[in-house]
Amino acid sequence: MKIKVLLLLTSWIIFQTKTSAQSGCTDVLAKNYNANAVENDGSCNYKKLKIKDFTSIILSDSLNETSGLVEWEKHFYTHNDDTDLHLYQLDKKGSITKKIMLSGIKNKDWEEITQDKTHFYLGDFGNNSKGNRTNLTIYKIAKELLFNHPKIEKITFSYPEQTDFSKQKNKTTDFDCEAFIATENELFLFTKQWTNNQTAVYRLPKEPGNHKAEYITTLQVNGLITGANYLASKNLISLCGYSKKLKPFLFLISDWKNTNFGNANKRKIKLSLPFHQIEAISTTNGTDYFITNERFSTKVIGTLEQQLHSFTLDNLEEDTEK
């Protein structure tokens, strides 16, 4: 009897040991990488790093409010946030090669562009001025007809959590948005929370119509998110943004499953481009990145022109600033 109890106890201990070892940090780049972990639990911690080396190109004055960026068929596509109705095609040197007129739609506050295999998605959902928009819109643009009277469909939506639509003070709402991605089946929005300084993740269908965005979670980014890129081949979401003191950063979300962002790896990396209002981000391999900033001018720092910047994650340096 004692032997049987001992065997049961031993089996229980072994089972508990294996169970506890199943989850942990699975990223070899993390400080707390666990070689025994077989399932990621979102606990990975990383060294504080920054990127210092950039190649920067001043963009045309026509793009002084560049706000979104995607790469398709060896060209970039960008747009201004509230000044015109064009998509601008750029070559890798940042020169405008085509202007595509998007007729029949409005530009209240275009803040982001993303894509899947067949469509571009253009987000007219900026809401920082009064925080009370009731016409949040995503335009679904068929790539097949992009250069010949593009077919455009409308996705409109609201945030169920927003119940107060009275006029707010400028840049105080938590229902602003400047970043989203398109996966195979749906859209994910990353809000720009001016008060909480975080980002809420919402989900939307890609089908035209009027929808209520589904709240998923809130990510502790400690900053204002302004752009997003999704790389399905690496299961990687790359966000860009800046602090309220205009210190830009990169925020990487990797190894995420379904909508379980809590168990994903989350890594924040500083970008040494102080006072640049970074608005958009693009990568096709998860290592080499392109970002844009809109024109920014103050009496204290002068004028920073609209630019396209490129950098690589191969040149990370340790951040020694406290």
PDB file of C-alpha atoms in Angstrom:
ATOM      1  CA  MET A   1       0.000   0.000   0.000  1.00  0.00           C
ATOM      2  CA  LYS A   2       2.838   2.367   0.927  1.00  0.00           C
ATOM      3  CA  ILE A   3       4.577   1.598  -2.366  1.00  0.00           C
ATOM      4  CA  LYS A   4       1.390   2.354  -4.294  1.00  0.00           C
ATOM      5  CA  VAL A   5       0.944   5.676  -2.496  1.00  0.00           C
ATOM      6  CA  LEU A   6       4.595   6.540  -3.092  1.00  0.00           C
ATOM      7  CA  LEU A   7       4.265   5.785  -6.804  1.00  0.00           C
ATOM      8  CA  LEU A   8       1.154   7.957  -7.036  1.00  0.00           C
ATOM      9  CA  LEU A   9       2.897  10.777  -5.201  1.00  0.00           C
ATOM     10  CA  THR A  10       5.958  10.504  -7.464  1.00  0.00           C
ATOM     11  CA  SER A  11       3.766  10.534 -10.568  1.00  0.00           C
ATOM     12  CA  TRP A  12       1.928  13.607  -9.283  1.00  0.00           C
ATOM     13  CA  ILE A  13       5.211  15.447  -8.648  1.00  0.00           C
ATOM     14  CA  ILE A  14       6.508  14.577 -12.125  1.00  0.00           C
ATOM     15  CA  PHE A  15       3.205  15.689 -13.701  1.00  0.00           C
ATOM     16  CA  GLN A  16       3.274  18.990 -11.799  1.00  0.00           C
ATOM     17  CA  THR A  17       6.902  19.582 -12.768  1.00  0.00           C
ATOM     18  CA  LYS A  18       6.162  18.993 -16.442  1.00  0.00           C
ATOM     19  CA  THR A  19       3.022  21.099 -16.300  1.00  0.00           C
ATOM     20  CA  SER A  20       4.798  24.029 -14.660  1.00  0.00           C
ATOM     21  CA  ALA A  21       7.624  23.759 -17.182  1.00  0.00           C
ATOM     22  CA  GLN A  22       5.304  23.840 -20.157  1.00  0.00           C
ATOM     23  CA  SER A  23       4.786  27.600 -20.094  1.00  0.00           C
ATOM     24  CA  GLY A  24       7.314  30.397 -19.847  1.00  0.00           C
ATOM     25  CA  CYS A  25       9.415  32.691 -22.018  1.00  0.00           C
ATOM     26  CA  THR A  26      10.162  30.991 -25.340  1.00  0.00           C
ATOM     27  CA  ASP A  27      12.125  33.818 -26.985  1.00  0.00           C
ATOM     28  CA  VAL A  28      15.889  33.126 -27.071  1.00  0.00           C
ATOM     29  CA  LEU A  29      16.510  36.894 -27.323  1.00  0.00           C
ATOM     30  CA  ALA A  30      14.905  37.551 -23.924  1.00  0.00           C
ATOM     31  CA  LYS A  31      16.784  37.869 -20.648  1.00  0.00           C
ATOM     32  CA  ASN A  32      14.587  35.235 -19.031  1.00  0.00           C
ATOM     33  CA  TYR A  33      14.484  32.693 -21.868  1.00  0.00           C
ATOM     34  CA  ASN A  34      13.344  29.308 -20.584  1.00  0.00           C
ATOM     35  CA  ALA A  35      14.696  26.402 -22.636  1.00  0.00           C
ATOM     36  CA  ASN A  36      12.186  24.067 -21.013  1.00  0.00           C
ATOM     37  CA  ALA A  37       9.166  26.157 -21.943  1.00  0.00           C
ATOM     38  CA  VAL A  38       7.065  24.820 -24.782  1.00  0.00           C
ATOM     39  CA  GLU A  39       4.260  27.386 -24.605  1.00  0.00           C
ATOM     40  CA  ASN A  40       4.768  31.123 -24.394  1.00  0.00           C
ATOM     41  CA  ASP A  41       3.114  32.909 -21.460  1.00  0.00           C
ATOM     42  CA  GLY A  42       4.018  36.507 -22.301  1.00  0.00           C
ATOM     43  CA  SER A  43       6.571  36.827 -19.503  1.00  0.00           C
ATOM     44  CA  CYS A  44       9.617  37.610 -21.671  1.00  0.00           C
ATOM     45  CA  ASN A  45      11.799  40.504 -20.493  1.00  0.00           C
ATOM     46  CA  TYR A  46      14.270  42.253 -22.758  1.00  0.00           C
ATOM     47  CA  LYS A  47      17.263  44.523 -22.470  1.00  0.00           C
ATOM     48  CA  LYS A  48      16.542  48.183 -23.035  1.00  0.00           C
ATOM     49  CA  LEU A  49      17.708  48.841 -26.571  1.00  0.00           C
ATOM     50  CA  LYS A  50      17.667  51.695 -29.056  1.00  0.00           C
ATOM     51  CA  ILE A  51      18.288  52.290 -32.737  1.00  0.00           C
ATOM     52  CA  LYS A  52      20.653  55.102 -33.681  1.00  0.00           C
ATOM     53  CA  ASP A  53      21.462  54.524 -37.349  1.00  0.00           C
ATOM     54  CA  PHE A  54      18.944  55.801 -39.895  1.00  0.00           C
ATOM     55  CA  THR A  55      18.938  56.656 -43.573  1.00  0.00           C
ATOM     56  CA  SER A  56      16.576  59.590 -44.046  1.00  0.00           C
ATOM     57  CA  ILE A  57      15.065  61.160 -47.161  1.00  0.00           C
ATOM     58  CA  ILE A  58      13.038  64.380 -47.272  1.00  0.00           C
ATOM     59  CA  LEU A  59       9.718  63.775 -49.009  1.00  0.00           C
ATOM     60  CA  SER A  60       7.849  66.055 -51.388  1.00  0.00           C
ATOM     61  CA  ASP A  61       6.014  69.032 -49.925  1.00  0.00           C
ATOM     62  CA  SER A  62       2.852  67.322 -51.190  1.00  0.00           C
ATOM     63  CA  LEU A  63       3.321  64.817 -48.356  1.00  0.00           C
ATOM     64  CA  ASN A  64       3.847  67.170 -45.420  1.00  0.00           C
ATOM     65  CA  GLU A  65       1.139  65.290 -43.492  1.00  0.00           C
ATOM     66  CA  THR A  66       2.089  61.750 -44.514  1.00  0.00           C
ATOM     67  CA  SER A  67       0.217  59.497 -42.133  1.00  0.00           C
ATOM     68  CA  GLY A  68       0.193  55.904 -43.414  1.00  0.00           C
ATOM     69  CA  LEU A  69       2.607  53.606 -45.246  1.00  0.00           C
ATOM     70  CA  VAL A  70       2.435  50.219 -46.986  1.00  0.00           C
ATOM     71  CA  GLU A  71       4.691  48.447 -49.457  1.00  0.00           C
ATOM     72  CA  TRP A  72       3.165  46.624 -52.436  1.00  0.00           C
ATOM     73  CA  GLU A  73       4.817  45.382 -55.603  1.00  0.00           C
ATOM     74  CA  LYS A  74       8.116  47.174 -54.939  1.00  0.00           C
ATOM     75  CA  HIS A  75       6.510  50.563 -54.261  1.00  0.00           C
ATOM     76  CA  PHE A  76       5.381  52.448 -51.178  1.00  0.00           C
ATOM     77  CA  TYR A  77       1.913  53.906 -50.848  1.00  0.00           C
ATOM     78  CA  THR A  78       1.159  56.776 -48.499  1.00  0.00           C
ATOM     79  CA  HIS A  79      -1.450  59.496 -47.936  1.00  0.00           C
ATOM     80  CA  ASN A  80      -2.009  62.746 -46.072  1.00  0.00           C
ATOM     81  CA  ASP A  81      -4.252  62.821 -43.058  1.00  0.00           C
ATOM     82  CA  ASP A  82      -6.783  65.509 -43.988  1.00  0.00           C
ATOM     83  CA  THR A  83      -5.677  67.560 -46.978  1.00  0.00           C
ATOM     84  CA  ASP A  84      -6.542  65.691 -50.202  1.00  0.00           C
ATOM     85  CA  LEU A  85      -8.068  62.554 -51.728  1.00  0.00           C
ATOM     86  CA  HIS A  86      -4.956  60.931 -53.192  1.00  0.00           C
ATOM     87  CA  LEU A  87      -2.935  57.827 -52.613  1.00  0.00           C
ATOM     88  CA  TYR A  88       0.693  58.550 -53.463  1.00  0.00           C
ATOM     89  CA  GLN A  89       2.872  55.848 -54.971  1.00  0.00           C
ATOM     90  CA  LEU A  90       6.559  56.255 -54.102  1.00  0.00           C
ATOM     91  CA  ASP A  91       9.713  54.562 -55.291  1.00  0.00           C
ATOM     92  CA  LYS A  92      12.361  53.373 -52.844  1.00  0.00           C
ATOM     93  CA  LYS A  93      14.031  56.788 -53.016  1.00  0.00           C
ATOM     94  CA  GLY A  94      10.867  58.456 -51.740  1.00  0.00           C
ATOM     95  CA  SER A  95       9.980  60.147 -55.039  1.00  0.00           C
ATOM     96  CA  ILE A  96       6.324  60.313 -56.082  1.00  0.00           C
ATOM     97  CA  THR A  97       5.772  58.086 -59.122  1.00  0.00           C
ATOM     98  CA  LYS A  98       1.949  58.150 -59.249  1.00  0.00           C
ATOM     99  CA  LYS A  99      -0.974  60.011 -57.724  1.00  0.00           C
ATOM    100  CA  ILE A 100      -4.149  57.952 -57.464  1.00  0.00           C
ATOM    101  CA  MET A 101      -7.382  59.884 -57.066  1.00  0.00           C
ATOM    102  CA  LEU A 102      -9.899  58.256 -54.731  1.00  0.00           C
ATOM    103  CA  SER A 103     -13.170  59.699 -55.967  1.00  0.00           C
ATOM    104  CA  GLY A 104     -16.496  59.597 -54.184  1.00  0.00           C
ATOM    105  CA  ILE A 105     -15.169  59.498 -50.627  1.00  0.00           C
ATOM    106  CA  LYS A 106     -14.228  62.034 -47.961  1.00  0.00           C
ATOM    107  CA  ASN A 107     -11.086  62.749 -45.994  1.00  0.00           C
ATOM    108  CA  LYS A 108     -12.068  63.802 -42.507  1.00  0.00           C
ATOM    109  CA  ASP A 109      -8.918  62.410 -40.888  1.00  0.00           C
ATOM    110  CA  TRP A 110      -7.131  59.643 -42.796  1.00  0.00           C
ATOM    111  CA  GLU A 111      -4.671  58.199 -40.304  1.00  0.00           C
ATOM    112  CA  GLU A 112      -3.560  54.787 -41.587  1.00  0.00           C
ATOM    113  CA  ILE A 113      -3.416  52.409 -44.514  1.00  0.00           C
ATOM    114  CA  THR A 114      -3.026  48.639 -44.339  1.00  0.00           C
ATOM    115  CA  GLN A 115      -3.507  45.770 -46.767  1.00  0.00           C
ATOM    116  CA  ASP A 116      -4.224  42.120 -47.451  1.00  0.00           C
ATOM    117  CA  LYS A 117      -3.687  40.201 -50.702  1.00  0.00           C
ATOM    118  CA  THR A 118      -6.563  41.800 -52.580  1.00  0.00           C
ATOM    119  CA  HIS A 119      -7.341  45.137 -50.919  1.00  0.00           C
ATOM    120  CA  PHE A 120      -6.003  48.251 -49.290  1.00  0.00           C
ATOM    121  CA  TYR A 121      -7.821  49.474 -46.179  1.00  0.00           C
ATOM    122  CA  LEU A 122      -7.735  53.214 -45.541  1.00  0.00           C
ATOM    123  CA  GLY A 123      -8.644  54.329 -42.027  1.00  0.00           C
ATOM    124  CA  ASP A 124     -10.592  57.572 -41.744  1.00  0.00           C
ATOM    125  CA  PHE A 125     -10.854  57.215 -37.973  1.00  0.00           C
ATOM    126  CA  GLY A 126      -8.714  59.959 -36.491  1.00  0.00           C
ATOM    127  CA  ASN A 127     -10.648  61.421 -33.563  1.00  0.00           C
ATOM    128  CA  ASN A 128      -8.263  63.587 -31.572  1.00  0.00           C
ATOM    129  CA  SER A 129      -9.778  67.000 -32.276  1.00  0.00           C
ATOM    130  CA  LYS A 130     -13.062  66.780 -30.352  1.00  0.00           C
ATOM    131  CA  GLY A 131     -13.215  63.077 -29.509  1.00  0.00           C
ATOM    132  CA  ASN A 132     -16.871  62.837 -30.540  1.00  0.00           C
ATOM    133  CA  ARG A 133     -16.903  61.490 -34.099  1.00  0.00           C
ATOM    134  CA  THR A 134     -19.879  59.343 -35.073  1.00  0.00           C
ATOM    135  CA  ASN A 135     -18.720  58.695 -38.650  1.00  0.00           C
ATOM    136  CA  LEU A 136     -15.639  56.496 -38.128  1.00  0.00           C
ATOM    137  CA  THR A 137     -14.917  54.877 -41.488  1.00  0.00           C
ATOM    138  CA  ILE A 138     -12.580  52.414 -43.170  1.00  0.00           C
ATOM    139  CA  TYR A 139     -12.448  52.456 -46.971  1.00  0.00           C
ATOM    140  CA  LYS A 140     -11.885  49.053 -48.601  1.00  0.00           C
ATOM    141  CA  ILE A 141     -10.082  49.615 -51.917  1.00  0.00           C
ATOM    142  CA  ALA A 142      -9.689  46.825 -54.486  1.00  0.00           C
ATOM    143  CA  LYS A 143      -6.075  46.531 -55.682  1.00  0.00           C
ATOM    144  CA  GLU A 144      -7.198  45.038 -59.001  1.00  0.00           C
ATOM    145  CA  LEU A 145      -8.683  48.341 -60.120  1.00  0.00           C
ATOM    146  CA  LEU A 146      -6.384  50.690 -58.220  1.00  0.00           C
ATOM    147  CA  PHE A 147      -5.111  52.539 -61.311  1.00  0.00           C
ATOM    148  CA  ASN A 148      -8.415  52.596 -63.192  1.00  0.00           C
ATOM    149  CA  HIS A 149     -11.383  53.964 -61.253  1.00  0.00           C
ATOM    150  CA  PRO A 150     -10.725  51.969 -58.056  1.00  0.00           C
ATOM    151  CA  LYS A 151     -13.664  50.177 -56.475  1.00  0.00           C
ATOM    152  CA  ILE A 152     -14.173  51.501 -52.939  1.00  0.00           C
ATOM    153  CA  GLU A 153     -16.473  50.038 -50.275  1.00  0.00           C
ATOM    154  CA  LYS A 154     -17.232  51.432 -46.809  1.00  0.00           C
ATOM    155  CA  ILE A 155     -16.844  49.865 -43.393  1.00  0.00           C
ATOM    156  CA  THR A 156     -18.276  52.091 -40.667  1.00  0.00           C
ATOM    157  CA  PHE A 157     -17.978  51.350 -36.972  1.00  0.00           C
ATOM    158  CA  SER A 158     -18.273  52.572 -33.409  1.00  0.00           C
ATOM    159  CA  TYR A 159     -16.725  51.725 -30.052  1.00  0.00           C
ATOM    160  CA  PRO A 160     -19.402  50.209 -27.748  1.00  0.00           C
ATOM    161  CA  GLU A 161     -17.473  51.490 -24.724  1.00  0.00           C
ATOM    162  CA  GLN A 162     -17.803  55.105 -25.867  1.00  0.00           C
ATOM    163  CA  THR A 163     -21.090  56.450 -24.541  1.00  0.00           C
ATOM    164  CA  ASP A 164     -20.242  60.141 -24.155  1.00  0.00           C
ATOM    165  CA  PHE A 165     -20.190  62.021 -27.464  1.00  0.00           C
ATOM    166  CA  SER A 166     -19.986  65.529 -26.064  1.00  0.00           C
ATOM    167  CA  LYS A 167     -17.180  67.718 -27.344  1.00  0.00           C
ATOM    168  CA  GLN A 168     -13.851  66.961 -25.635  1.00  0.00           C
ATOM    169  CA  LYS A 169     -10.722  69.048 -25.293  1.00  0.00           C
ATOM    170  CA  ASN A 170      -8.181  68.550 -28.055  1.00  0.00           C
ATOM    171  CA  LYS A 171      -5.992  65.445 -27.575  1.00  0.00           C
ATOM    172  CA  THR A 172      -7.708  64.122 -24.461  1.00  0.00           C
ATOM    173  CA  THR A 173      -9.854  61.256 -25.771  1.00  0.00           C
ATOM    174  CA  ASP A 174      -9.051  57.564 -25.450  1.00  0.00           C
ATOM    175  CA  PHE A 175     -11.171  56.800 -28.542  1.00  0.00           C
ATOM    176  CA  ASP A 176      -8.709  58.058 -31.126  1.00  0.00           C
ATOM    177  CA  CYS A 177      -7.080  55.631 -33.576  1.00  0.00           C
ATOM    178  CA  GLU A 178      -4.147  55.890 -35.989  1.00  0.00           C
ATOM    179  CA  ALA A 179      -3.084  52.265 -36.449  1.00  0.00           C
ATOM    180  CA  PHE A 180      -4.613  49.031 -37.690  1.00  0.00           C
ATOM    181  CA  ILE A 181      -3.747  45.788 -39.490  1.00  0.00           C
ATOM    182  CA  ALA A 182      -5.550  43.366 -41.780  1.00  0.00           C
ATOM    183  CA  THR A 183      -5.152  39.648 -41.136  1.00  0.00           C
ATOM    184  CA  GLU A 184      -6.596  36.951 -43.394  1.00  0.00           C
ATOM    185  CA  ASN A 185     -10.038  37.178 -41.825  1.00  0.00           C
ATOM    186  CA  GLU A 186     -10.381  40.435 -39.887  1.00  0.00           C
ATOM    187  CA  LEU A 187      -9.075  43.854 -38.923  1.00  0.00           C
ATOM    188  CA  PHE A 188      -7.374  44.775 -35.647  1.00  0.00           C
ATOM    189  CA  LEU A 189      -7.344  48.401 -34.483  1.00  0.00           C
ATOM    190  CA  PHE A 190      -4.796  49.825 -32.023  1.00  0.00           C
ATOM    191  CA  THR A 191      -6.119  52.991 -30.431  1.00  0.00           C
ATOM    192  CA  LYS A 192      -4.197  56.093 -29.459  1.00  0.00           C
ATOM    193  CA  GLN A 193      -5.179  56.700 -25.849  1.00  0.00           C
ATOM    194  CA  TRP A 194      -4.284  60.303 -25.054  1.00  0.00           C
ATOM    195  CA  THR A 195      -5.309  60.063 -21.393  1.00  0.00           C
ATOM    196  CA  ASN A 196      -4.279  56.527 -20.453  1.00  0.00           C
ATOM    197  CA  ASN A 197      -1.126  56.565 -22.627  1.00  0.00           C
ATOM    198  CA  GLN A 198      -1.835  52.965 -23.693  1.00  0.00           C
ATOM    199  CA  THR A 199      -3.435  51.257 -26.671  1.00  0.00           C
ATOM    200  CA  ALA A 200      -6.696  49.310 -26.710  1.00  0.00           C
ATOM    201  CA  VAL A 201      -7.000  46.522 -29.277  1.00  0.00           C
ATOM    202  CA  TYR A 202     -10.307  46.173 -31.118  1.00  0.00           C
ATOM    203  CA  ARG A 203     -11.478  43.695 -33.737  1.00  0.00           C
ATOM    204  CA  LEU A 204     -13.637  44.366 -36.808  1.00  0.00           C
ATOM    205  CA  PRO A 205     -14.831  42.266 -39.757  1.00  0.00           C
ATOM    206  CA  LYS A 206     -13.473  43.166 -43.174  1.00  0.00           C
ATOM    207  CA  GLU A 207     -16.898  43.176 -44.747  1.00  0.00           C
ATOM    208  CA  PRO A 208     -18.637  46.432 -45.736  1.00  0.00           C
ATOM    209  CA  GLY A 209     -21.407  47.595 -43.429  1.00  0.00           C
ATOM    210  CA  ASN A 210     -21.867  49.193 -40.036  1.00  0.00           C
ATOM    211  CA  HIS A 211     -20.219  47.338 -37.144  1.00  0.00           C
ATOM    212  CA  LYS A 212     -19.506  47.594 -33.448  1.00  0.00           C
ATOM    213  CA  ALA A 213     -15.803  47.143 -32.757  1.00  0.00           C
ATOM    214  CA  GLU A 214     -15.112  44.277 -30.364  1.00  0.00           C
ATOM    215  CA  TYR A 215     -12.761  45.155 -27.503  1.00  0.00           C
ATOM    216  CA  ILE A 216      -9.977  42.576 -27.052  1.00  0.00           C
ATOM    217  CA  THR A 217      -7.433  43.923 -24.554  1.00  0.00           C
ATOM    218  CA  THR A 218      -5.286  46.901 -23.579  1.00  0.00           C
ATOM    219  CA  LEU A 219      -1.529  46.887 -24.128  1.00  0.00           C
ATOM    220  CA  GLN A 220       0.768  48.773 -21.752  1.00  0.00           C
ATOM    221  CA  VAL A 221       2.834  50.630 -24.345  1.00  0.00           C
ATOM    222  CA  ASN A 222       3.379  53.796 -22.280  1.00  0.00           C
ATOM    223  CA  GLY A 223       3.047  55.993 -25.332  1.00  0.00           C
ATOM    224  CA  LEU A 224       0.877  57.077 -28.260  1.00  0.00           C
ATOM    225  CA  ILE A 225       0.530  54.498 -31.055  1.00  0.00           C
ATOM    226  CA  THR A 226       0.465  55.978 -34.566  1.00  0.00           C
ATOM    227  CA  GLY A 227       1.150  53.144 -37.033  1.00  0.00           C
ATOM    228  CA  ALA A 228       1.050  49.383 -37.469  1.00  0.00           C
ATOM    229  CA  ASN A 229       2.409  46.670 -39.747  1.00  0.00           C
ATOM    230  CA  TYR A 230       1.513  42.970 -39.855  1.00  0.00           C
ATOM    231  CA  LEU A 231       3.887  40.301 -41.155  1.00  0.00           C
ATOM    232  CA  ALA A 232       1.972  37.026 -41.319  1.00  0.00           C
ATOM    233  CA  SER A 233       5.026  34.944 -42.248  1.00  0.00           C
ATOM    234  CA  LYS A 234       6.668  35.817 -38.924  1.00  0.00           C
ATOM    235  CA  ASN A 235       3.508  36.213 -36.838  1.00  0.00           C
ATOM    236  CA  LEU A 236       4.750  39.733 -36.082  1.00  0.00           C
ATOM    237  CA  ILE A 237       2.943  42.997 -35.443  1.00  0.00           C
ATOM    238  CA  SER A 238       5.126  46.099 -35.481  1.00  0.00           C
ATOM    239  CA  LEU A 239       3.742  49.279 -33.949  1.00  0.00           C
ATOM    240  CA  CYS A 240       5.299  52.726 -33.985  1.00  0.00           C
ATOM    241  CA  GLY A 241       4.544  55.716 -31.833  1.00  0.00           C
ATOM    242  CA  TYR A 242       5.992  58.403 -29.629  1.00  0.00           C
ATOM    243  CA  SER A 243       5.823  59.684 -26.085  1.00  0.00           C
ATOM    244  CA  LYS A 244       4.076  62.912 -25.173  1.00  0.00           C
ATOM    245  CA  LYS A 245       7.547  64.476 -25.332  1.00  0.00           C
ATOM    246  CA  LEU A 246       7.873  63.293 -28.962  1.00  0.00           C
ATOM    247  CA  LYS A 247      10.355  60.493 -28.300  1.00  0.00           C
ATOM    248  CA  PRO A 248       9.622  57.841 -30.964  1.00  0.00           C
ATOM    249  CA  PHE A 249       9.643  54.103 -30.334  1.00  0.00           C
ATOM    250  CA  LEU A 250       9.041  50.722 -31.931  1.00  0.00           C
ATOM    251  CA  PHE A 251       6.761  48.204 -30.181  1.00  0.00           C
ATOM    252  CA  LEU A 252       6.958  44.592 -31.383  1.00  0.00           C
ATOM    253  CA  ILE A 253       4.310  41.938 -30.727  1.00  0.00           C
ATOM    254  CA  SER A 254       5.349  38.421 -31.697  1.00  0.00           C
ATOM    255  CA  ASP A 255       4.293  34.817 -31.137  1.00  0.00           C
ATOM    256  CA  TRP A 256       0.633  35.771 -30.719  1.00  0.00           C
ATOM    257  CA  LYS A 257      -2.233  33.355 -31.253  1.00  0.00           C
ATOM    258  CA  ASN A 258      -5.810  34.249 -32.158  1.00  0.00           C
ATOM    259  CA  THR A 259      -6.519  37.251 -29.917  1.00  0.00           C
ATOM    260  CA  ASN A 260      -4.413  36.215 -26.931  1.00  0.00           C
ATOM    261  CA  PHE A 261      -2.111  39.223 -26.891  1.00  0.00           C
ATOM    262  CA  GLY A 262      -1.465  38.703 -23.173  1.00  0.00           C
ATOM    263  CA  ASN A 263       0.638  35.619 -23.936  1.00  0.00           C
ATOM    264  CA  ALA A 264       2.509  37.268 -26.805  1.00  0.00           C
ATOM    265  CA  ASN A 265       6.047  38.625 -26.658  1.00  0.00           C
ATOM    266  CA  LYS A 266       6.038  42.408 -26.338  1.00  0.00           C
ATOM    267  CA  ARG A 267       9.215  44.401 -26.844  1.00  0.00           C
ATOM    268  CA  LYS A 268       9.715  48.167 -26.889  1.00  0.00           C
ATOM    269  CA  ILE A 269      12.737  49.704 -28.638  1.00  0.00           C
ATOM    270  CA  LYS A 270      13.647  53.397 -28.673  1.00  0.00           C
ATOM    271  CA  LEU A 271      14.213  55.244 -31.938  1.00  0.00           C
ATOM    272  CA  SER A 272      16.840  57.973 -31.651  1.00  0.00           C
ATOM    273  CA  LEU A 273      14.878  60.533 -33.662  1.00  0.00           C
ATOM    274  CA  PRO A 274      13.875  63.062 -31.004  1.00  0.00           C
ATOM    275  CA  PHE A 275      10.964  65.389 -31.794  1.00  0.00           C
ATOM    276  CA  HIS A 276      10.051  63.458 -34.958  1.00  0.00           C
ATOM    277  CA  GLN A 277       6.300  62.898 -35.149  1.00  0.00           C
ATOM    278  CA  ILE A 278       6.522  59.347 -36.479  1.00  0.00           C
ATOM    279  CA  GLU A 279       3.231  58.397 -38.134  1.00  0.00           C
ATOM    280  CA  ALA A 280       3.634  55.196 -40.163  1.00  0.00           C
ATOM    281  CA  ILE A 281       5.647  51.985 -40.403  1.00  0.00           C
ATOM    282  CA  SER A 282       6.320  49.239 -42.943  1.00  0.00           C
ATOM    283  CA  THR A 283       8.455  46.097 -43.125  1.00  0.00           C
ATOM    284  CA  THR A 284       8.425  43.067 -45.421  1.00  0.00           C
ATOM    285  CA  ASN A 285      10.892  40.901 -43.470  1.00  0.00           C
ATOM    286  CA  GLY A 286      10.681  41.980 -39.818  1.00  0.00           C
ATOM    287  CA  THR A 287      14.288  43.207 -39.792  1.00  0.00           C
ATOM    288  CA  ASP A 288      14.486  46.108 -42.237  1.00  0.00           C
ATOM    289  CA  TYR A 289      11.994  48.891 -41.530  1.00  0.00           C
ATOM    290  CA  PHE A 290      10.690  52.090 -43.080  1.00  0.00           C
ATOM    291  CA  ILE A 291       8.915  54.825 -41.129  1.00  0.00           C
ATOM    292  CA  THR A 292       7.641  58.287 -42.014  1.00  0.00           C
ATOM    293  CA  ASN A 293       7.211  61.461 -40.020  1.00  0.00           C
ATOM    294  CA  GLU A 294       4.996  64.398 -40.881  1.00  0.00           C
ATOM    295  CA  ARG A 295       6.277  67.967 -40.988  1.00  0.00           C
ATOM    296  CA  PHE A 296       6.577  69.416 -37.490  1.00  0.00           C
ATOM    297  CA  SER A 297       7.423  72.964 -36.520  1.00  0.00           C
ATOM    298  CA  THR A 298       7.759  74.835 -33.221  1.00  0.00           C
ATOM    299  CA  LYS A 299       9.571  77.968 -32.103  1.00  0.00           C
ATOM    300  CA  VAL A 300      11.743  75.940 -29.725  1.00  0.00           C
ATOM    301  CA  ILE A 301      13.145  73.289 -32.119  1.00  0.00           C
ATOM    302  CA  GLY A 302      12.434  74.874 -35.487  1.00  0.00           C
ATOM    303  CA  THR A 303      11.119  72.802 -38.409  1.00  0.00           C
ATOM    304  CA  LEU A 304      11.530  69.079 -39.026  1.00  0.00           C
ATOM    305  CA  GLU A 305      10.602  68.249 -42.607  1.00  0.00           C
ATOM    306  CA  GLN A 306       8.466  65.280 -43.667  1.00  0.00           C
ATOM    307  CA  GLN A 307      10.780  62.307 -44.166  1.00  0.00           C
ATOM    308  CA  LEU A 308      11.077  58.639 -45.010  1.00  0.00           C
ATOM    309  CA  HIS A 309      13.506  56.862 -42.679  1.00  0.00           C
ATOM    310  CA  SER A 310      14.952  53.368 -42.982  1.00  0.00           C
ATOM    311  CA  PHE A 311      16.701  51.299 -40.304  1.00  0.00           C
ATOM    312  CA  THR A 312      17.516  47.722 -39.436  1.00  0.00           C
ATOM    313  CA  LEU A 313      17.198  45.722 -36.234  1.00  0.00           C
ATOM    314  CA  ASP A 314      20.692  44.372 -36.884  1.00  0.00           C
ATOM    315  CA  ASN A 315      22.077  47.628 -35.437  1.00  0.00           C
ATOM    316  CA  LEU A 316      20.578  47.598 -31.962  1.00  0.00           C
ATOM    317  CA  GLU A 317      22.496  49.311 -29.169  1.00  0.00           C
ATOM    318  CA  GLU A 318      21.973  49.078 -25.437  1.00  0.00           C
ATOM    319  CA  ASP A 319      20.056  51.987 -23.989  1.00  0.00           C
ATOM    320  CA  THR A 320      21.973  53.321 -20.984  1.00  0.00           C
ATOM    321  CA  GLU A 321      19.733  56.310 -20.352  1.00  0.00           C
ATOM    322  CA  LYS A 322      17.869  56.236 -17.058  1.00  0.00           C
TER     323      LYS A 322
END
